[in-house]
C-alpha atoms as an extended CHARMM CRD file, in Angstrom:
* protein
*
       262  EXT
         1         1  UNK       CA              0.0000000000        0.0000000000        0.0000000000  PROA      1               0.0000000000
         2         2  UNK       CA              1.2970000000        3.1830000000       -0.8850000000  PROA      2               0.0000000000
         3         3  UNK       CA              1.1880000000        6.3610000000        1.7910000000  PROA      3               0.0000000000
         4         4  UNK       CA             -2.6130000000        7.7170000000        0.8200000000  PROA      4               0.0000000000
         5         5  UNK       CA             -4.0620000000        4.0790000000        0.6860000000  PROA      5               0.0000000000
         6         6  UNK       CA             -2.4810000000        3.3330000000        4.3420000000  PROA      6               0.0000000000
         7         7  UNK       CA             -3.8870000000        6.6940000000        5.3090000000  PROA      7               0.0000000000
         8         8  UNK       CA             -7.3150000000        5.1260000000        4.1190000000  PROA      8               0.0000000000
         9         9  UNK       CA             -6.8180000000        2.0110000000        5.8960000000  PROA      9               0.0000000000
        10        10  UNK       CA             -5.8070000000        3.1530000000        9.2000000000  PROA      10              0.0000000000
        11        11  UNK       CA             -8.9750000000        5.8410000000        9.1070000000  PROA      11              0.0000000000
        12        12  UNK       CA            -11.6630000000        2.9220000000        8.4380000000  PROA      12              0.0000000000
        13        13  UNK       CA             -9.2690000000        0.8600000000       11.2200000000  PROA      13              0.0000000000
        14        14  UNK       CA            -10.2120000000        3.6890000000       13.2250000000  PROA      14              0.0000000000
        15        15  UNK       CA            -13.6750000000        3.9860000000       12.7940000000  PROA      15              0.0000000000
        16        16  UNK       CA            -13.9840000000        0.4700000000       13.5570000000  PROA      16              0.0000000000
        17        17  UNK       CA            -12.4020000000        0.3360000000       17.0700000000  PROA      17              0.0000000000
        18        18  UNK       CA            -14.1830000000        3.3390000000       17.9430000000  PROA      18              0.0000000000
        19        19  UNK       CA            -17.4490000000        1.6440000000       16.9690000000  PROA      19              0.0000000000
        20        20  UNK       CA            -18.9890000000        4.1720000000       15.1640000000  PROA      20              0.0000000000
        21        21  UNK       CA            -20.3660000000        1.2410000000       12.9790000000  PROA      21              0.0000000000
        22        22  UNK       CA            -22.5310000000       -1.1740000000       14.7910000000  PROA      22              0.0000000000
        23        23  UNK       CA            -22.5260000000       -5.2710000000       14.6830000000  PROA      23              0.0000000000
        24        24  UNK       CA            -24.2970000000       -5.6730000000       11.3960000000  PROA      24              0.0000000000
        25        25  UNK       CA            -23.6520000000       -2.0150000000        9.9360000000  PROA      25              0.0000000000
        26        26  UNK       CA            -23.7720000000       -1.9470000000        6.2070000000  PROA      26              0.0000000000
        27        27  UNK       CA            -20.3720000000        0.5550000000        5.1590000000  PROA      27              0.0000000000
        28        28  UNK       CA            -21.0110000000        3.5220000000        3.2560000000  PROA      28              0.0000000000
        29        29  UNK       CA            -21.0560000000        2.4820000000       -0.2170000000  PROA      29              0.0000000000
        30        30  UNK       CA            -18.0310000000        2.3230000000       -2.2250000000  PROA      30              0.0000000000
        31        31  UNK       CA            -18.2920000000        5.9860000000       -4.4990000000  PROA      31              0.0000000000
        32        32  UNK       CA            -19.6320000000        7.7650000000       -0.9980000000  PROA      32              0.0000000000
        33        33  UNK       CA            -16.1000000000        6.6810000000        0.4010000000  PROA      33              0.0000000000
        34        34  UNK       CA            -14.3530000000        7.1220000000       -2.4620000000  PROA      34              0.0000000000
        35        35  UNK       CA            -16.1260000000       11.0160000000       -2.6330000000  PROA      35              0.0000000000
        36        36  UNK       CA            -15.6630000000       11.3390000000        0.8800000000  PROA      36              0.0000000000
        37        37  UNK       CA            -11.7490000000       10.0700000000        1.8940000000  PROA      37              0.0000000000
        38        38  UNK       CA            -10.0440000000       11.3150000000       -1.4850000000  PROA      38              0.0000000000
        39        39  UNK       CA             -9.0460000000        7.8430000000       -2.8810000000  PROA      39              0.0000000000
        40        40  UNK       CA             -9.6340000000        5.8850000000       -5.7080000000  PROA      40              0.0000000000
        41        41  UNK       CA            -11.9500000000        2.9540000000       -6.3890000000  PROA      41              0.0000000000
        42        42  UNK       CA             -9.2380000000        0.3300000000       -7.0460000000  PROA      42              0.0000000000
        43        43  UNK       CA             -7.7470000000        1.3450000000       -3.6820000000  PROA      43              0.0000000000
        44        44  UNK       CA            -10.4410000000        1.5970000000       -1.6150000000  PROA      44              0.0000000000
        45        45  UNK       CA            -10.7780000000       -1.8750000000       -2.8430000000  PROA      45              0.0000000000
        46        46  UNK       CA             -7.5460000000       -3.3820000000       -1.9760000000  PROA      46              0.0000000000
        47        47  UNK       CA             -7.8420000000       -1.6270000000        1.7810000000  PROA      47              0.0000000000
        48        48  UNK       CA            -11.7220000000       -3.3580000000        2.0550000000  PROA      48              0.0000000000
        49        49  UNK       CA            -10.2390000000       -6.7700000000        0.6630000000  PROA      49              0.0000000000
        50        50  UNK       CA             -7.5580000000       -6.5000000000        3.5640000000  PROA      50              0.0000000000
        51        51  UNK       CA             -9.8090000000       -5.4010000000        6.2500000000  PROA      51              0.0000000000
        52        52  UNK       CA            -11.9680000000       -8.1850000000        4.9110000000  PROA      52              0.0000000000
        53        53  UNK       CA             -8.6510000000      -10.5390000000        5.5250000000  PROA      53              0.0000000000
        54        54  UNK       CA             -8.6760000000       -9.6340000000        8.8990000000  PROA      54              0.0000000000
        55        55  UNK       CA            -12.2690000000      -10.2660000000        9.8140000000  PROA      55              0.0000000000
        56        56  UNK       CA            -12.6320000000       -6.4790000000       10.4380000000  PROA      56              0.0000000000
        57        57  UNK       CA            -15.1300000000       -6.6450000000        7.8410000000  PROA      57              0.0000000000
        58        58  UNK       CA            -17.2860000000       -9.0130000000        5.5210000000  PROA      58              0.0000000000
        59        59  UNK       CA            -18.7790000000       -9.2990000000        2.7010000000  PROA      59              0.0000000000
        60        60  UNK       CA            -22.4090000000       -9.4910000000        1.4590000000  PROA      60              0.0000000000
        61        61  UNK       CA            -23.6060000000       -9.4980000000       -1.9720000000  PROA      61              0.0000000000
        62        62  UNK       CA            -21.4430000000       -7.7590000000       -4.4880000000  PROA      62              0.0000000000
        63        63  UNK       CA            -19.7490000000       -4.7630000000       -3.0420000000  PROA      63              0.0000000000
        64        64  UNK       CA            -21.6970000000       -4.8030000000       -0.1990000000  PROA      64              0.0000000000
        65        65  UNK       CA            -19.5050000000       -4.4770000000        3.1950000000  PROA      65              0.0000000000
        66        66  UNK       CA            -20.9380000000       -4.6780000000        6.8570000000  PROA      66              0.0000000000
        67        67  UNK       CA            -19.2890000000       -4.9020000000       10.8790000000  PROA      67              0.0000000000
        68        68  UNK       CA            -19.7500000000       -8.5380000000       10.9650000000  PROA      68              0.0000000000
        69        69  UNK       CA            -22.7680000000       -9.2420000000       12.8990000000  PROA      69              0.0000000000
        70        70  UNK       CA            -23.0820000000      -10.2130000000       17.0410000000  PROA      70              0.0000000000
        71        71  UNK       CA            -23.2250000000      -13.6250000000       17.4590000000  PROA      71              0.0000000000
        72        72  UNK       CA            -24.4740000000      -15.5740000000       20.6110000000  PROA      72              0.0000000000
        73        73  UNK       CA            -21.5050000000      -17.7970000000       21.3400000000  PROA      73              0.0000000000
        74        74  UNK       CA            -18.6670000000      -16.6110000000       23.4830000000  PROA      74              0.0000000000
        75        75  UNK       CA            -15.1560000000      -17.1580000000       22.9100000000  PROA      75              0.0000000000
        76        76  UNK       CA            -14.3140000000      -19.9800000000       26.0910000000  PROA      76              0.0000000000
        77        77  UNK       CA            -11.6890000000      -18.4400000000       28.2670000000  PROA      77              0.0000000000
        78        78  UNK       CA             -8.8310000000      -20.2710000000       30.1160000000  PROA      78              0.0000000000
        79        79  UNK       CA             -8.1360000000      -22.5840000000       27.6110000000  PROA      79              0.0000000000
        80        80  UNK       CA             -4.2190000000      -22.4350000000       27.3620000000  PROA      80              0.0000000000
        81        81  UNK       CA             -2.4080000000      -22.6290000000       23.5490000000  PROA      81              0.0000000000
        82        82  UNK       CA              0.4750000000      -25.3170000000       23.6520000000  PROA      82              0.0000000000
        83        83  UNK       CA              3.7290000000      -24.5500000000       23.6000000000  PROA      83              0.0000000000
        84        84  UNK       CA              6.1690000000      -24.4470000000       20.8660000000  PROA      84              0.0000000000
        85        85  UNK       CA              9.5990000000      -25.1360000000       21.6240000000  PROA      85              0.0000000000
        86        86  UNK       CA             11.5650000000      -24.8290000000       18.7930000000  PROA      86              0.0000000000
        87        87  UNK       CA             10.8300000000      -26.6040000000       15.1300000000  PROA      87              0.0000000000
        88        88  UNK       CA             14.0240000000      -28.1590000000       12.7680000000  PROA      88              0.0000000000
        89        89  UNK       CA             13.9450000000      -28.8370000000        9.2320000000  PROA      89              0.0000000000
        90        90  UNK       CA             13.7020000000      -32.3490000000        7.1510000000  PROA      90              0.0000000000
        91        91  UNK       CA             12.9590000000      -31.2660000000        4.2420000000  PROA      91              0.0000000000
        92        92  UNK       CA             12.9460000000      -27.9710000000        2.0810000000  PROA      92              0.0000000000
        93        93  UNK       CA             12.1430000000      -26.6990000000       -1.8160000000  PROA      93              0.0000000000
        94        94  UNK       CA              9.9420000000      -24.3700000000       -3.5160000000  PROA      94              0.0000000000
        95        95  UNK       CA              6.9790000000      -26.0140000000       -3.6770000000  PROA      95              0.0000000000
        96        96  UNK       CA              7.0790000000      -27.6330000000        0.1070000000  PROA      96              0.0000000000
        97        97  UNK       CA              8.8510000000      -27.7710000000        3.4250000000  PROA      97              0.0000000000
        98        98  UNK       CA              8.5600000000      -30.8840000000        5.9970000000  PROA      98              0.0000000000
        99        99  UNK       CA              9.3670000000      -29.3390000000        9.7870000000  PROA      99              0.0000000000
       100       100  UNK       CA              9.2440000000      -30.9920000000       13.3030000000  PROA      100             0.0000000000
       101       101  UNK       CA              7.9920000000      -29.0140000000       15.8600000000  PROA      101             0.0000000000
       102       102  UNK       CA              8.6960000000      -29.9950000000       19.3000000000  PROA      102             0.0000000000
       103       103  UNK       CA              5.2240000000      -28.8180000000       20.8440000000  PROA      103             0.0000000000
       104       104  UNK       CA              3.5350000000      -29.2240000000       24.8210000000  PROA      104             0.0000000000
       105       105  UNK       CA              0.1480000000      -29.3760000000       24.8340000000  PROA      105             0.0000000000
       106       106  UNK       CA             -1.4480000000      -27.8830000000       28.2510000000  PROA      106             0.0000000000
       107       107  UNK       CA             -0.9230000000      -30.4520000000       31.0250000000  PROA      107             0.0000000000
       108       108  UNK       CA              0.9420000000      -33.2300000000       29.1410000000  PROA      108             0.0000000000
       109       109  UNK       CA              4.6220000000      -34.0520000000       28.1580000000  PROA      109             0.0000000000
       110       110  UNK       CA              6.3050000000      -32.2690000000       24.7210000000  PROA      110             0.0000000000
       111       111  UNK       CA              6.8660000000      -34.7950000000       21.8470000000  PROA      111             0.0000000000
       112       112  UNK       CA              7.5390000000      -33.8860000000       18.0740000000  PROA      112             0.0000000000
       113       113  UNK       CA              4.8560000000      -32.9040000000       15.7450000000  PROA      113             0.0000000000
       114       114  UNK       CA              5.3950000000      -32.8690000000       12.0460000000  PROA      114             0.0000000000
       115       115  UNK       CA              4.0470000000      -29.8840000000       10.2290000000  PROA      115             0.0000000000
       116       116  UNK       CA              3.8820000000      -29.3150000000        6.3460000000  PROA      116             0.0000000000
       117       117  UNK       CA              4.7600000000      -25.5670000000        4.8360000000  PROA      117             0.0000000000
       118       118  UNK       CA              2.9970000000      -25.1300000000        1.5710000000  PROA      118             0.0000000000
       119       119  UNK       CA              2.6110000000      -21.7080000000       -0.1390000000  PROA      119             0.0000000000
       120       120  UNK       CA             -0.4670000000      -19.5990000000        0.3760000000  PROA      120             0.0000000000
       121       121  UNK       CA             -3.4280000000      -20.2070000000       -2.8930000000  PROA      121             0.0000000000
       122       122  UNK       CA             -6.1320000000      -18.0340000000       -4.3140000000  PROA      122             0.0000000000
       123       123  UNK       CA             -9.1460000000      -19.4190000000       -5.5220000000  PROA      123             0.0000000000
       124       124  UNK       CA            -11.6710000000      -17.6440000000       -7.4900000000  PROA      124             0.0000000000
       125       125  UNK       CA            -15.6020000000      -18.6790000000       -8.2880000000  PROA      125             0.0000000000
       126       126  UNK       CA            -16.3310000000      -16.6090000000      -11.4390000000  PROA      126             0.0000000000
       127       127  UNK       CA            -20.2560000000      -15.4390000000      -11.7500000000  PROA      127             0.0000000000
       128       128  UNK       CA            -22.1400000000      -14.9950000000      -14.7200000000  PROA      128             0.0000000000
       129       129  UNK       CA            -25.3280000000      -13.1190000000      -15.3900000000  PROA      129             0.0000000000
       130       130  UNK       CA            -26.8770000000      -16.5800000000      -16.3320000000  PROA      130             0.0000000000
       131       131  UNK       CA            -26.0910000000      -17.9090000000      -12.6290000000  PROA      131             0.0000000000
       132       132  UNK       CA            -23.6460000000      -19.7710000000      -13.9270000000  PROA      132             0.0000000000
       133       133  UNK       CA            -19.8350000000      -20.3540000000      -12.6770000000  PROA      133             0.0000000000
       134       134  UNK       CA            -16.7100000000      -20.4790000000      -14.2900000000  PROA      134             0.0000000000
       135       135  UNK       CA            -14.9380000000      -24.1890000000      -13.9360000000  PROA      135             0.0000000000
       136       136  UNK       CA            -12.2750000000      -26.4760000000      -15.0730000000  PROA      136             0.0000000000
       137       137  UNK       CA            -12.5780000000      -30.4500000000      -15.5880000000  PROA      137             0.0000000000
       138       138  UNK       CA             -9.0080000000      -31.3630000000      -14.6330000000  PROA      138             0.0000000000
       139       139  UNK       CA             -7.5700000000      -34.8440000000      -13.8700000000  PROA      139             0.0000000000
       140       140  UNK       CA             -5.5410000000      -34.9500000000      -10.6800000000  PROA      140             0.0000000000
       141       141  UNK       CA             -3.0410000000      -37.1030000000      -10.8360000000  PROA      141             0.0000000000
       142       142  UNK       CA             -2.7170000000      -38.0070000000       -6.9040000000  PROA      142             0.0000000000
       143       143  UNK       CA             -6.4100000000      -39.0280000000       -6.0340000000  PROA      143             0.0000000000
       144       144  UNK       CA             -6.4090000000      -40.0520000000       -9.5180000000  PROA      144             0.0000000000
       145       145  UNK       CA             -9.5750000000      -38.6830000000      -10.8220000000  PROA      145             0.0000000000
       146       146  UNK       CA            -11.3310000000      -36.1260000000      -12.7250000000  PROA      146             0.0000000000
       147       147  UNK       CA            -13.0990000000      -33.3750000000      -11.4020000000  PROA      147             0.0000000000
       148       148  UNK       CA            -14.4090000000      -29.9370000000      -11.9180000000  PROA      148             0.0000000000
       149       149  UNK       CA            -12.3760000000      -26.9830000000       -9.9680000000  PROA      149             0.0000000000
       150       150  UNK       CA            -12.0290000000      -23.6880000000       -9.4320000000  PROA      150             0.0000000000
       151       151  UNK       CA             -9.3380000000      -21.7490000000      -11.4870000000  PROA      151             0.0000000000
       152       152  UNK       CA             -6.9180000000      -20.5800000000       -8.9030000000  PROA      152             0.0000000000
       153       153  UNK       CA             -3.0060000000      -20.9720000000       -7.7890000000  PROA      153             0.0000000000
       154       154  UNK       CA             -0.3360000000      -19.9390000000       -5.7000000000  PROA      154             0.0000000000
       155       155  UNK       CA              0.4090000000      -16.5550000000       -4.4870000000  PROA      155             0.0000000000
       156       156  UNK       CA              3.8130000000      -15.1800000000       -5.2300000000  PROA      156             0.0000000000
       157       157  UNK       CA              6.2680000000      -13.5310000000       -2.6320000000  PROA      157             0.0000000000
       158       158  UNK       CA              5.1450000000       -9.7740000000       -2.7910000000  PROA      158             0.0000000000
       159       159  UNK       CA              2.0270000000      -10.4340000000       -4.8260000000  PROA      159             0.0000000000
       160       160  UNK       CA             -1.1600000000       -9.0350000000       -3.5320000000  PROA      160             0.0000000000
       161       161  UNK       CA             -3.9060000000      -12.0480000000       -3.0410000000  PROA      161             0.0000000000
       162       162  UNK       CA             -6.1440000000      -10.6120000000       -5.3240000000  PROA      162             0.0000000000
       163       163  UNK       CA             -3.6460000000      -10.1060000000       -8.3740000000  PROA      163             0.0000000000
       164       164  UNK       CA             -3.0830000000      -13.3960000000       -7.8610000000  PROA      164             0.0000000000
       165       165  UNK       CA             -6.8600000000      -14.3800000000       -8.4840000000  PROA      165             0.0000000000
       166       166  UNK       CA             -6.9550000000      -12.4910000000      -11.1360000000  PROA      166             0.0000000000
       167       167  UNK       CA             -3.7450000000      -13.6190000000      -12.8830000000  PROA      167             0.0000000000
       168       168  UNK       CA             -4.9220000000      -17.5570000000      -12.6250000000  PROA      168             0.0000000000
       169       169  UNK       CA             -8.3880000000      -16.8240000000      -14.0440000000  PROA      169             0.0000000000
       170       170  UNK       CA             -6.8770000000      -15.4030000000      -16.6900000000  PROA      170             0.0000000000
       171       171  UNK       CA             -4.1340000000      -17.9140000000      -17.3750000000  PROA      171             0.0000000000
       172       172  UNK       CA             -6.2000000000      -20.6750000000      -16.4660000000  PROA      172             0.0000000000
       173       173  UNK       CA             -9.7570000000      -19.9830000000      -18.9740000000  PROA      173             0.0000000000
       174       174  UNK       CA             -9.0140000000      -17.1610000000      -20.7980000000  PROA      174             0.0000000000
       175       175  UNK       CA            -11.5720000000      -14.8700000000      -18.8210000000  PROA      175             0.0000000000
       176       176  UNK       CA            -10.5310000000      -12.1470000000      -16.9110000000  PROA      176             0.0000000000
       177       177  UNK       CA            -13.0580000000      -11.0060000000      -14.2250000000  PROA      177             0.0000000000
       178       178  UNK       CA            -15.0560000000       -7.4750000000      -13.9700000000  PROA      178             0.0000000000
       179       179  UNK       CA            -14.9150000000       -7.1410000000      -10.5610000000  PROA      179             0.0000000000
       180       180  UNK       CA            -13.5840000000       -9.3240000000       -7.5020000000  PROA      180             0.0000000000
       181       181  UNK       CA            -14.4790000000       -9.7910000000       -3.5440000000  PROA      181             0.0000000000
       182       182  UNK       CA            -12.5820000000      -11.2750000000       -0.6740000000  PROA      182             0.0000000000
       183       183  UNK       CA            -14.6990000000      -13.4570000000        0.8620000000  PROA      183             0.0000000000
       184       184  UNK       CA            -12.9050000000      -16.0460000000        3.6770000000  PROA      184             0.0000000000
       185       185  UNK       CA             -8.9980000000      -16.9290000000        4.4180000000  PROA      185             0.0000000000
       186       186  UNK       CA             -8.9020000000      -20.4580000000        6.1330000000  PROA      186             0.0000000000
       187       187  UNK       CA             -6.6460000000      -23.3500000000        6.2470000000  PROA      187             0.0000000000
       188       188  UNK       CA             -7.5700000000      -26.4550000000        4.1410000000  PROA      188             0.0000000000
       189       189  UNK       CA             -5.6090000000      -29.2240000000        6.9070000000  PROA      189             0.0000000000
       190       190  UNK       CA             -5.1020000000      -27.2400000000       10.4370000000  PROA      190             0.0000000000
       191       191  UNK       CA             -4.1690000000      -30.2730000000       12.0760000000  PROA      191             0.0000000000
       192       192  UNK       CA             -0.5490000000      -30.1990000000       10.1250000000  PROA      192             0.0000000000
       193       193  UNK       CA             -0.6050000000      -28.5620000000        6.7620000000  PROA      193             0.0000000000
       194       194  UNK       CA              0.1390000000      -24.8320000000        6.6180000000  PROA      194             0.0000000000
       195       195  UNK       CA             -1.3510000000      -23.3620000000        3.7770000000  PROA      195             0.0000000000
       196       196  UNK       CA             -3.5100000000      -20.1610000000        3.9400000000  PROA      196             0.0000000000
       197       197  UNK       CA             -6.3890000000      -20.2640000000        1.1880000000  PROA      197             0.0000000000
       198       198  UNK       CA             -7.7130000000      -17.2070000000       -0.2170000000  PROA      198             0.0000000000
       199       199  UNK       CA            -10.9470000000      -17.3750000000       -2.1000000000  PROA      199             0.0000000000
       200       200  UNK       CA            -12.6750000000      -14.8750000000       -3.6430000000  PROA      200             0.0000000000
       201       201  UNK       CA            -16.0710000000      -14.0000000000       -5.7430000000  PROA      201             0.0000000000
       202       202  UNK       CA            -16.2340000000      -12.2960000000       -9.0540000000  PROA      202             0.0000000000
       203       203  UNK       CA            -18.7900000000      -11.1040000000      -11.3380000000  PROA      203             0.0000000000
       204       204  UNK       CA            -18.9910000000      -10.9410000000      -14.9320000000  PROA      204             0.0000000000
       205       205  UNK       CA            -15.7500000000      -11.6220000000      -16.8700000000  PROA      205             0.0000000000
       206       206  UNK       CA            -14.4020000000      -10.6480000000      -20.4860000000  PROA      206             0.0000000000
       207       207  UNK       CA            -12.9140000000      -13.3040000000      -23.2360000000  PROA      207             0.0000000000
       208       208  UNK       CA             -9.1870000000      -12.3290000000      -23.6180000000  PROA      208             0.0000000000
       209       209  UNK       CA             -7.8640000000      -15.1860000000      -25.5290000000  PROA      209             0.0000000000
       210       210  UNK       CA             -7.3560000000      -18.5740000000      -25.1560000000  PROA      210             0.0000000000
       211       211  UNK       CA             -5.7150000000      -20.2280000000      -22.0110000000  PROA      211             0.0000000000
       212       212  UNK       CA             -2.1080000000      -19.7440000000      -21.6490000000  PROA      212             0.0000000000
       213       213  UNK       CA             -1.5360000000      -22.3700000000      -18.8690000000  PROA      213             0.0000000000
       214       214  UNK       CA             -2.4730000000      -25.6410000000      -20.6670000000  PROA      214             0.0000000000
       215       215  UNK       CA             -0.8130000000      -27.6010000000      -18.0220000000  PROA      215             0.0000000000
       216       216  UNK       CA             -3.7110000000      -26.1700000000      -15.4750000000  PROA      216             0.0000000000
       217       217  UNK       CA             -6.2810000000      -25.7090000000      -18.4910000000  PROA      217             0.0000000000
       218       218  UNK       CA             -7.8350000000      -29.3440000000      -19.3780000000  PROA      218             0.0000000000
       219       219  UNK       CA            -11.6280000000      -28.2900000000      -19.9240000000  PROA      219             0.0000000000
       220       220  UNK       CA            -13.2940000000      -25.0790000000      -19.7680000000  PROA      220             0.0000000000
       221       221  UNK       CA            -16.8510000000      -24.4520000000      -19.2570000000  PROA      221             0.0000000000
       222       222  UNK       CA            -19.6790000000      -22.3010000000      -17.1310000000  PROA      222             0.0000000000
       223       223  UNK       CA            -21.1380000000      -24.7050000000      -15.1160000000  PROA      223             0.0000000000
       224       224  UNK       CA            -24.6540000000      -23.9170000000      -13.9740000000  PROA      224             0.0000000000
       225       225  UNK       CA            -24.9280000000      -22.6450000000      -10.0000000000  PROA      225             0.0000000000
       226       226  UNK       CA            -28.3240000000      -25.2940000000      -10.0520000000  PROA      226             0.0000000000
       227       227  UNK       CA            -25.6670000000      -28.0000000000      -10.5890000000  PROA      227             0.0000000000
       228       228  UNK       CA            -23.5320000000      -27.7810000000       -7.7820000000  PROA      228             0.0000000000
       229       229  UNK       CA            -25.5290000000      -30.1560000000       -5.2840000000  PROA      229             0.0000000000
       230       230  UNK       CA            -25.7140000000      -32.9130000000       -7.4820000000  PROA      230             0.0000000000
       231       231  UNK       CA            -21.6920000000      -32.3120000000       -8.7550000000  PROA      231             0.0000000000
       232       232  UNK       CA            -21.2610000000      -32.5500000000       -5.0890000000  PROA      232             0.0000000000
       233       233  UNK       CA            -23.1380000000      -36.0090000000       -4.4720000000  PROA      233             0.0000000000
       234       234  UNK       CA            -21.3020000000      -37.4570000000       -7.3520000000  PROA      234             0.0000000000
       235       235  UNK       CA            -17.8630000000      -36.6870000000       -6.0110000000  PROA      235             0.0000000000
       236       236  UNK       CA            -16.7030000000      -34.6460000000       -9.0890000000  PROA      236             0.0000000000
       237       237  UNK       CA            -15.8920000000      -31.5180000000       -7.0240000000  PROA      237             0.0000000000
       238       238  UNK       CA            -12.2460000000      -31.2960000000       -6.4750000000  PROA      238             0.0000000000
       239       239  UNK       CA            -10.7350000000      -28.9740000000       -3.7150000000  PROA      239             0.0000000000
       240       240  UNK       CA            -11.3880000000      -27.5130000000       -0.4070000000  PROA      240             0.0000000000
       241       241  UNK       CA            -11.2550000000      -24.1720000000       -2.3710000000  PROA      241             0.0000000000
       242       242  UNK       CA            -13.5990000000      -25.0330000000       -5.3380000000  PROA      242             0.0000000000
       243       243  UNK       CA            -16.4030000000      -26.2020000000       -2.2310000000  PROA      243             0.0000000000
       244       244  UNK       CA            -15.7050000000      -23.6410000000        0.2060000000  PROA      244             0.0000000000
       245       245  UNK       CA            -16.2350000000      -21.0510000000       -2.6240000000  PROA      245             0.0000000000
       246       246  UNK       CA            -19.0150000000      -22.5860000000       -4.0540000000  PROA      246             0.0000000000
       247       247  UNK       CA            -20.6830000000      -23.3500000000       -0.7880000000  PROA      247             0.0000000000
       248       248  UNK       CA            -20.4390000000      -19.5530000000        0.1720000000  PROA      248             0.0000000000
       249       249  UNK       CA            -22.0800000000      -18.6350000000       -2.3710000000  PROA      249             0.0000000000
       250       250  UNK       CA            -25.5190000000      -20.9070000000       -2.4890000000  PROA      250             0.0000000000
       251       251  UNK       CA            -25.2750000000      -20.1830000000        1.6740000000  PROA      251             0.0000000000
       252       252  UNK       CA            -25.2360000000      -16.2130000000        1.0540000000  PROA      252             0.0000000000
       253       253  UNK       CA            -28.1800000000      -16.3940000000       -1.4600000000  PROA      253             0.0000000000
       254       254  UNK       CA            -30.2230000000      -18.5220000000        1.1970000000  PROA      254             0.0000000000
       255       255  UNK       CA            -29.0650000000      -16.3330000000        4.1650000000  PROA      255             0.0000000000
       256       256  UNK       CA            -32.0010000000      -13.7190000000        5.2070000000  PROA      256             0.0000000000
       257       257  UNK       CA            -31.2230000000      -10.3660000000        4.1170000000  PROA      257             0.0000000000
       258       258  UNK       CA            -28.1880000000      -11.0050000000        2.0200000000  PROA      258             0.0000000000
       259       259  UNK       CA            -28.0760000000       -9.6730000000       -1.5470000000  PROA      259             0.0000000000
       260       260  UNK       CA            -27.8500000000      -12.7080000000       -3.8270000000  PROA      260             0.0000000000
       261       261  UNK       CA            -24.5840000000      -12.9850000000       -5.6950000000  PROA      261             0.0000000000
       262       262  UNK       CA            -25.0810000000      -11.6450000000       -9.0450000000  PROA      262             0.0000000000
C-alpha cells in the first residue's frame, strides 16, 4: 500500500475500534467513500479486501460491506495454547517444506509434531449473469480422478492475493473477471498442513484469448450454479477451495437479508 491508501486504511481501522459502525452495519457504499476520503476505487478496494482478511469486515452481496454481525456464542476463556519449543527442518524446496515441531500441549509431556509448509493459494468462483460459474474439468493425478475446480493458484512472494486471483483466471480460462471480492482466508488441513487459502467472488468476466496455462487448463466451461448439489453427491468436485467457494455462495443467497450474488 502506498502512503494515501495506508492513510485510508488506518482511518476505516479507526472507525472500527471506535465503533462508530454497529454489529451488522452496512459501510457507506463504495463511491460515498471514495467522494468522501479522497481515494480511488481500485484502492479503496484493496484496503476493504484487507480489512476483509482480517475479519474487520465481511462481505455481502457484491460490493456490499458490513461490521460482521453479534453472534451468541462466546469465545471460552482459560483454555491455554500449547507450547512451541523450537521446530528443525527435514525437508525444504519451492513447492514444500517438511518441519518438526517440538510442541507441549497444556498439562501433558512435549513430543515432536510434524508440520507441512505449503505456499499460500487463491481461488476464485467466477459469476455470470446466467447464474452460472466459471470451472475447469481437470484430472488430478494423486487421487487419480477427474473433477471440476475452481481456477486458482499460488500466491507469489510480494504479490497481492487478489492479483493473484486475477492472474490464474486469466491464465487458467481465458476470462478475466469485472470485478472481484474477498470473501474467507482459512486453512484447508489445520491439524498439520500450513497453507492459507484465499478465495474470492467475481462477477462478470471478459474473453481475452485462449488459455495460456495448458498444463492447469484441461476443460473449460460455465457450469450452472443449479448443478452444484448434485456435482457434489457425485464426487466430481475437487478442492477444499472449489467447495468452500461454491458453498459460500448458495449459503449467502439462502441467508435472510443477504443480496444474492449476481
Amino acid at each position: 500500500m502506498g502512503p494515501k491508501t495506508a492513510k485510508v486504511y488506518d482511518t476505516l481501522r479507526e472507525r472500527l475500534a471506535a465503533g462508530e459502525y454497529s454489529p451488522g452495519d452496512k459501510l457507506p457504499s463504495e463511491r460515498a467513500l471514495v467522494d468522501e476520503l479522497g481515494i480511488g476505487r481500485t484502492a479503496l478496494r484493496q484496503v476493504l479486501a484487507r480489512l476483509v482478511a482480517e475479519g474487520a469486515l465481511e462481505v455481502r452481496g457484491r460490493s456490499s460491506y458490513r461490521v460482521p454481525g453479534a453472534v451468541s456464542v462466546r469465545r471460552p476463556e482459560g483454555v491455554e495454547p500449547w507450547r512451541i519449543h523450537g521446530e528443525r527442518d527435514l525437508y525444504d524446496n519451492r513447492w514444500v517444506k517438511l518441519q518438526l515441531w517440538d510442541v507441549e500441549p497444556p498439562g501433558m509431556e512435549s513430543f515432536e509434531h510434524h508440520v507441512v509448509k505449503l505456499h499460500r493459494v487463491a481461488v476464485t468462483a467466477v459469476m455470470d449473469d446466467q447464474d452460472r460459474v466459471l470451472m475447469m474439468w481437470r484430472y488430478r493425478f494423486v487421487p487419480q480422478q477427474f473433477g471440476w475446480e475452481l481456477p486458482g493458484g499460488i500466491v507469489d512472494a510480494g504479490e497481492d492475493p487478489a492479483s493473484t486471483a486475477v492472474r490464474e483466471v486469466v491464465e487458467e480460462t481465458g476470462w478475466r473477471p469485472k470485478t472481484l471480492e474477498h470473501v474467507v482466508t482459512y486453512q484447508p488441513m489445520v491439524g498439520m498442513v500450513d497453507s492459507p487459502h484465499e478465495i474470492f467472488v467475481a462477477h462478470g468476466a471478459d474473453r481475452v484469448g485462449e488459455p495460456t496455462d495448458q498444463e492447469e487448463a484441461g476443460h473449460i466451461e460455465w457450469v450452472p450454479l443449479a448443478d452444484v448439489p448434485g456435482l457434489m453427491a457425485r464426487g466430481e468436485l475437487m478442492g477444499s477451495g472449489t467447495l468452500v467457494a461454491l458453498l459460500h455462495i448458495m449459503a449467502s443467497r439462502r441467508a435472510p437479508g443477504v443480496t444474492a450474488a449476481r
